[in-house]
Amino acid sequence: MNQPPAPIRTPCIKVCVVDGESGLCLGCFRRLNEVATWARLSETDRERIMAELPSRRALIRPEKLGML
């Protein structure tokens, strides 16, 4: 029997606002091109990007993330 494909893991938290300075989404810290192509990326590429996301947070000024 055919089973549906497994869901694609995503860092999206449904806060889709792009920071003009860094070019990153304030919700998930991905770049627009990464968001747009996420479903077409290989699992390896998605995992690589996911591993980079925590360090990308530092590229956004804290006040834009509500942290002061």
Coordinates of N, CA, C and O in Angstrom, one line a residue:
M1 N 0.8 -1.2 0.0 CA 0.0 0.0 0.0 C 0.9 1.2 0.0 O 1.9 1.3 0.6
N2 N 0.4 2.2 -0.7 CA 1.1 3.5 -0.7 C 0.8 4.3 0.5 O -0.4 4.5 0.9
Q3 N 1.9 4.8 1.2 CA 1.7 5.6 2.3 C 2.1 7.0 2.0 O 2.9 7.2 1.1
P4 N 1.4 8.0 2.6 CA 1.8 9.4 2.3 C 3.2 9.7 2.7 O 3.7 9.0 3.7
P5 N 3.8 10.6 2.1 CA 5.2 10.9 2.5 C 5.2 11.5 3.9 O 4.2 12.1 4.4
A6 N 6.3 11.3 4.6 CA 6.5 11.9 5.9 C 6.5 13.4 5.9 O 7.0 14.0 4.9
P7 N 5.9 14.0 6.9 CA 5.9 15.5 6.8 C 7.3 16.1 6.9 O 8.2 15.4 7.5
I8 N 7.5 17.2 6.2 CA 8.8 17.8 6.2 C 9.0 18.6 7.5 O 8.1 19.5 7.8
R9 N 10.1 18.4 8.2 CA 10.4 19.2 9.4 C 10.7 20.6 9.0 O 11.4 20.9 8.1
T10 N 10.2 21.6 9.8 CA 10.3 23.0 9.5 C 10.5 23.8 10.8 O 9.9 23.4 11.8
P11 N 11.3 24.8 10.7 CA 11.5 25.7 11.9 C 10.4 26.8 12.0 O 10.4 27.6 12.9
C12 N 9.5 26.8 11.1 CA 8.4 27.8 11.0 C 7.6 27.8 12.3 O 7.1 26.8 12.7
I13 N 7.4 29.1 12.8 CA 6.5 29.2 14.0 C 5.4 30.2 13.7 O 4.7 30.7 14.6
K14 N 5.1 30.4 12.4 CA 4.0 31.2 11.9 C 4.1 32.7 12.3 O 3.2 33.3 12.5
V15 N 5.4 33.2 12.5 CA 5.7 34.6 12.7 C 6.5 35.0 11.5 O 7.7 34.9 11.6
C16 N 5.8 35.4 10.4 CA 6.5 35.6 9.2 C 6.7 37.1 8.9 O 5.9 37.7 8.3
V17 N 7.8 37.6 9.5 CA 8.2 39.0 9.3 C 9.6 39.1 9.0 O 10.4 38.5 9.7
V18 N 10.0 39.7 7.9 CA 11.4 39.7 7.5 C 12.0 41.0 7.9 O 11.5 42.1 7.7
D19 N 13.2 40.8 8.6 CA 14.0 42.0 9.1 C 14.7 42.5 7.9 O 15.5 41.8 7.2
G20 N 14.5 43.8 7.6 CA 15.2 44.5 6.5 C 16.7 44.5 6.6 O 17.4 44.5 5.6
E21 N 17.2 44.6 7.8 CA 18.7 44.7 7.9 C 19.4 43.4 7.7 O 20.4 43.3 7.0
S22 N 18.9 42.3 8.3 CA 19.6 41.0 8.2 C 19.0 40.2 7.0 O 19.7 39.3 6.6
G23 N 17.8 40.4 6.6 CA 17.2 39.6 5.6 C 16.6 38.3 6.1 O 16.3 37.4 5.3
L24 N 16.6 38.2 7.4 CA 16.1 37.0 8.1 C 14.7 37.1 8.6 O 14.3 38.2 9.0
C25 N 13.9 36.0 8.6 CA 12.6 36.0 9.2 C 12.8 36.1 10.7 O 13.6 35.4 11.3
L26 N 12.0 37.0 11.3 CA 12.1 37.2 12.8 C 11.5 36.0 13.5 O 11.8 35.8 14.7
G27 N 10.8 35.1 12.9 CA 10.2 34.0 13.6 C 11.1 32.7 13.5 O 11.3 32.1 14.5
C28 N 11.7 32.5 12.3 CA 12.4 31.2 12.2 C 13.9 31.4 11.8 O 14.7 30.5 11.8
F29 N 14.3 32.7 11.5 CA 15.7 33.0 11.2 C 16.1 32.5 9.8 O 17.3 32.5 9.6
R30 N 15.2 32.1 9.0 CA 15.6 31.7 7.6 C 15.6 32.9 6.7 O 14.9 33.8 7.0
R31 N 16.3 32.7 5.6 CA 16.3 33.8 4.6 C 15.1 33.5 3.7 O 14.6 32.4 3.6
L32 N 14.6 34.5 3.0 CA 13.4 34.4 2.1 C 13.6 33.3 1.1 O 12.6 32.5 0.9
N33 N 14.8 33.1 0.5 CA 14.9 32.1 -0.5 C 14.9 30.7 0.1 O 14.4 29.7 -0.5
E34 N 15.3 30.6 1.4 CA 15.2 29.3 2.1 C 13.7 29.0 2.4 O 13.3 27.8 2.3
V35 N 13.0 30.0 2.8 CA 11.5 29.8 3.1 C 10.9 29.3 1.8 O 10.1 28.3 1.8
A36 N 11.1 30.0 0.7 CA 10.5 29.8 -0.6 C 10.8 28.4 -1.1 O 9.9 27.8 -1.8
T37 N 12.0 27.9 -0.9 CA 12.4 26.6 -1.5 C 12.4 25.5 -0.5 O 12.9 24.4 -0.9
W38 N 12.0 25.7 0.7 CA 12.1 24.7 1.8 C 11.7 23.3 1.4 O 12.4 22.3 1.6
A39 N 10.5 23.2 0.8 CA 9.9 21.9 0.4 C 10.8 21.2 -0.7 O 10.7 19.9 -0.8
R40 N 11.5 21.9 -1.5 CA 12.3 21.4 -2.6 C 13.7 21.1 -2.2 O 14.4 20.4 -3.0
L41 N 14.1 21.5 -1.0 CA 15.5 21.3 -0.6 C 15.7 19.8 -0.2 O 14.7 19.2 0.2
S42 N 16.9 19.3 -0.3 CA 17.1 18.0 0.2 C 17.1 18.0 1.7 O 17.2 19.0 2.4
E43 N 16.9 16.8 2.3 CA 16.9 16.6 3.7 C 18.2 17.1 4.3 O 18.2 17.8 5.3
T44 N 19.3 16.8 3.6 CA 20.6 17.3 4.1 C 20.7 18.8 4.1 O 21.2 19.3 5.1
D45 N 20.2 19.5 3.1 CA 20.3 20.9 3.1 C 19.4 21.5 4.2 O 19.8 22.5 4.8
R46 N 18.2 20.9 4.4 CA 17.3 21.4 5.4 C 18.0 21.3 6.8 O 17.9 22.2 7.6
E47 N 18.6 20.1 7.0 CA 19.3 19.9 8.3 C 20.4 20.8 8.5 O 20.6 21.3 9.6
R48 N 21.2 21.1 7.5 CA 22.3 22.1 7.6 C 21.8 23.5 8.0 O 22.3 24.1 8.8
I49 N 20.7 23.9 7.3 CA 20.1 25.2 7.6 C 19.6 25.2 9.0 O 19.8 26.2 9.8
M50 N 18.9 24.2 9.4 CA 18.4 24.1 10.8 C 19.5 24.2 11.8 O 19.3 24.9 12.9
A51 N 20.6 23.6 11.6 CA 21.7 23.7 12.5 C 22.3 25.1 12.6 O 22.9 25.5 13.6
E52 N 22.2 25.9 11.5 CA 22.7 27.3 11.5 C 21.7 28.3 12.2 O 22.2 29.4 12.6
L53 N 20.5 28.0 12.3 CA 19.5 28.9 12.8 C 19.8 29.5 14.2 O 19.6 30.8 14.3
P54 N 20.2 28.8 15.2 CA 20.4 29.4 16.5 C 21.5 30.5 16.4 O 21.3 31.6 17.1
S55 N 22.5 30.4 15.6 CA 23.5 31.4 15.5 C 23.1 32.6 14.7 O 23.6 33.7 14.9
R56 N 22.1 32.4 13.9 CA 21.6 33.5 13.1 C 20.8 34.5 13.9 O 20.8 35.7 13.5
R57 N 20.3 34.1 15.0 CA 19.5 35.0 15.9 C 20.4 36.2 16.3 O 19.9 37.3 16.4
A58 N 21.7 36.0 16.4 CA 22.6 37.1 16.8 C 22.7 38.2 15.7 O 23.2 39.3 16.0
L59 N 22.3 37.9 14.5 CA 22.3 38.8 13.4 C 21.2 39.9 13.5 O 21.2 40.8 12.7
I60 N 20.2 39.6 14.4 CA 19.1 40.5 14.5 C 19.2 41.3 15.8 O 19.5 40.7 16.8
R61 N 19.0 42.6 15.7 CA 19.1 43.5 16.9 C 18.0 43.0 17.9 O 16.9 42.7 17.6
P62 N 18.4 42.9 19.2 CA 17.6 42.3 20.2 C 16.2 43.0 20.3 O 15.2 42.4 20.6
E63 N 16.2 44.4 20.1 CA 14.9 45.1 20.3 C 13.9 44.7 19.2 O 12.7 44.8 19.5
K64 N 14.4 44.2 18.1 CA 13.4 43.7 17.1 C 12.8 42.3 17.5 O 11.8 42.0 17.0
L65 N 13.4 41.7 18.4 CA 12.9 40.4 18.9 C 12.2 40.6 20.2 O 11.9 39.6 20.9
G66 N 12.0 41.8 20.7 CA 11.3 42.1 21.9 C 12.2 41.8 23.1 O 11.7 41.6 24.2
M67 N 13.5 41.9 22.9 CA 14.4 41.6 24.0 C 15.2 42.9 24.4 O 16.1 43.3 23.7
L68 N 14.9 43.5 25.5 CA 15.6 44.7 25.9 C 15.8 44.6 27.4 O 15.2 44.0 28.2

